[in-house]
CSV table of C-alpha atoms in Angstrom, one decimal:
chain,number,residue,atom,x,y,z
A,17,LEU,CA,16.9,12.7,8.6
A,18,GLU,CA,13.6,14.4,7.7
A,19,ARG,CA,14.4,14.1,4.0
A,20,ARG,CA,15.1,10.3,4.4
A,21,LEU,CA,11.7,10.0,6.1
A,22,PHE,CA,10.0,11.8,3.1
A,23,ILE,CA,11.7,9.3,0.7
A,24,LEU,CA,10.7,6.2,2.8
A,25,ILE,CA,7.1,7.3,3.2
A,26,GLY,CA,7.1,8.0,-0.6
A,27,LYS,CA,8.5,4.6,-1.4
A,28,GLN,CA,5.9,3.1,0.8
A,29,ILE,CA,3.1,5.0,-0.9
A,30,LYS,CA,4.3,3.9,-4.3
A,31,GLU,CA,4.6,0.3,-3.3
A,32,LEU,CA,1.0,0.3,-1.9
A,33,ARG,CA,-0.3,2.1,-4.9
A,34,LYS,CA,1.3,-0.5,-7.2
A,35,THR,CA,0.0,-3.4,-5.0
A,36,LEU,CA,-3.5,-2.0,-5.3
A,37,GLY,CA,-3.0,-1.7,-9.1
A,38,LEU,CA,-3.9,2.1,-9.1
A,39,ASN,CA,-2.3,4.8,-11.0
A,40,GLN,CA,-1.4,8.1,-9.3
A,41,THR,CA,-4.6,9.9,-10.4
A,42,GLU,CA,-6.8,7.1,-9.0
A,43,PHE,CA,-4.9,6.8,-5.9
A,44,GLY,CA,-5.0,10.5,-5.3
A,45,LYS,CA,-8.8,10.7,-5.9
A,46,ARG,CA,-9.4,8.1,-3.3
A,47,ILE,CA,-7.5,10.1,-0.6
A,48,GLY,CA,-8.5,13.5,-1.7
A,49,CYS,CA,-5.3,14.8,-3.4
A,50,SER,CA,-4.0,15.4,-6.9
A,51,GLN,CA,-1.9,13.2,-9.1
A,52,THR,CA,0.9,15.8,-8.8
A,53,ALA,CA,0.8,15.5,-5.0
A,54,VAL,CA,1.0,11.7,-5.1
A,55,ALA,CA,3.9,11.9,-7.5
A,56,LYS,CA,5.7,14.4,-5.1
A,57,TYR,CA,5.1,12.1,-2.1
A,58,GLU,CA,6.4,9.2,-4.1
A,59,ILE,CA,9.7,10.8,-5.2
A,60,GLY,CA,10.2,12.4,-1.7
A,61,THR,CA,9.9,16.1,-2.8
A,62,ASN,CA,7.1,16.5,-0.4
A,63,SER,CA,6.0,14.8,2.8
A,64,PRO,CA,2.4,13.9,3.0
A,65,PRO,CA,0.6,15.7,5.8
A,66,GLU,CA,-0.5,13.8,8.8
A,67,MET,CA,-4.1,14.0,7.5
A,68,THR,CA,-3.1,12.4,4.2
A,69,ILE,CA,-1.2,9.5,6.0
A,70,VAL,CA,-4.4,8.8,8.0
A,71,SER,CA,-6.5,8.9,4.8
A,72,VAL,CA,-4.2,6.5,3.1
A,73,CYS,CA,-4.4,4.0,6.0
A,74,ARG,CA,-8.2,4.3,6.4
A,75,GLU,CA,-9.0,4.2,2.7
A,76,PHE,CA,-6.7,1.3,1.7
A,77,GLY,CA,-6.5,-0.6,5.0
A,78,CYS,CA,-2.7,-0.4,5.2
A,79,ASP,CA,-0.9,-0.5,8.5
A,80,GLU,CA,0.3,2.9,9.6
A,81,SER,CA,3.5,1.6,11.2
A,82,TRP,CA,4.4,0.0,7.8
A,83,LEU,CA,3.6,3.1,5.9
A,84,ARG,CA,5.9,5.3,8.1
A,85,THR,CA,8.7,2.8,8.7
A,86,GLY,CA,8.5,0.0,6.2
A,87,GLU,CA,8.5,-2.5,9.0
A,88,GLY,CA,5.9,-5.2,9.4
A,89,ASP,CA,3.1,-6.1,7.0
A,90,MET,CA,1.5,-3.8,4.4
A,91,PHE,CA,-1.9,-4.9,5.5
A,92,PRO,CA,-2.5,-5.9,9.1
A,93,PRO,CA,-4.0,-9.3,9.6
A,94,LYS,CA,-7.7,-9.2,9.9
A,95,THR,CA,-9.9,-11.0,12.5
A,96,GLU,CA,-12.5,-13.4,11.2
A,97,GLU,CA,-15.2,-10.7,12.0
A,98,GLU,CA,-13.4,-8.2,9.8
A,99,GLU,CA,-13.0,-10.6,7.0
A,100,LEU,CA,-16.6,-11.6,7.2
A,101,SER,CA,-17.7,-7.9,7.3
A,102,ALA,CA,-15.5,-7.1,4.3
A,103,LEU,CA,-17.0,-10.1,2.4
A,104,PHE,CA,-20.5,-8.9,3.0
A,105,GLU,CA,-19.7,-5.3,2.1
A,106,SER,CA,-18.1,-6.3,-1.3
A,107,MET,CA,-20.9,-8.7,-1.9
A,108,PHE,CA,-23.6,-5.9,-1.6
A,109,ILE,CA,-21.4,-3.5,-3.6
A,110,ASN,CA,-20.6,-5.9,-6.5
A,111,PRO,CA,-23.4,-5.9,-9.0
A,112,ASP,CA,-22.2,-9.4,-10.2
A,113,ALA,CA,-22.8,-11.1,-6.8
A,114,ALA,CA,-26.4,-12.0,-7.4
A,115,PHE,CA,-25.7,-15.6,-6.5
A,116,GLU,CA,-23.9,-14.7,-3.2
A,117,LYS,CA,-26.8,-12.4,-2.4
A,118,LYS,CA,-29.2,-15.4,-2.5
A,119,VAL,CA,-26.9,-17.7,-0.6
A,120,VAL,CA,-26.8,-15.7,2.6
A,121,PRO,CA,-30.5,-15.4,3.1
A,122,ALA,CA,-30.8,-19.2,2.3
A,123,LEU,CA,-28.2,-20.0,5.0
A,124,LEU,CA,-30.3,-18.1,7.5
A,125,LYS,CA,-33.2,-20.4,6.9
A,126,ILE,CA,-31.2,-23.6,7.7
A,127,PRO,CA,-32.8,-25.1,10.8
A,128,PRO,CA,-30.5,-25.7,13.8
A,129,GLU,CA,-30.6,-29.5,13.4
A,130,ALA,CA,-29.4,-29.3,9.8
A,131,TRP,CA,-26.3,-27.3,10.7
A,132,ILE,CA,-24.4,-30.5,11.6
A,133,ALA,CA,-24.9,-32.0,8.2
A,134,PHE,CA,-24.2,-28.7,6.5
A,135,SER,CA,-21.0,-28.4,8.6
A,136,GLU,CA,-19.8,-31.8,7.4
A,137,PHE,CA,-20.6,-30.9,3.8
A,138,VAL,CA,-18.5,-27.7,4.2
A,139,LYS,CA,-15.6,-29.7,5.7
A,140,GLU,CA,-15.7,-32.0,2.6
A,141,LEU,CA,-15.6,-29.0,0.2
A,142,THR,CA,-12.7,-27.3,2.0
A,143,GLY,CA,-10.8,-30.4,3.0
A,144,LYS,CA,-10.7,-29.2,6.6
């Protein structure tokens, strides 16, 4: 039974890594382990320590239950607040986001009475 769990978690790690477009070395660096360790997890030779499982979930935002059992979604659904936070984080990390960095402060300058017109404009753009 324990061996089957090693193999299942290894398959999940490999699926996650491939979904993220990372090689074993890149994946390992992000969670603090070697390429060899990642390879051994993926083929089920070794089971990742609890600390590694926690690191994988924290670093890549995957669902721990999915990682351990294969059930559910790889990535748990995010709240609107989490999505907005991730958007802002990526915007300030990405050096090519100069336009986006100008838009946010501009939005903050919109007077309250103009938000209705702006809201209608956004609805037209998004079709919602």
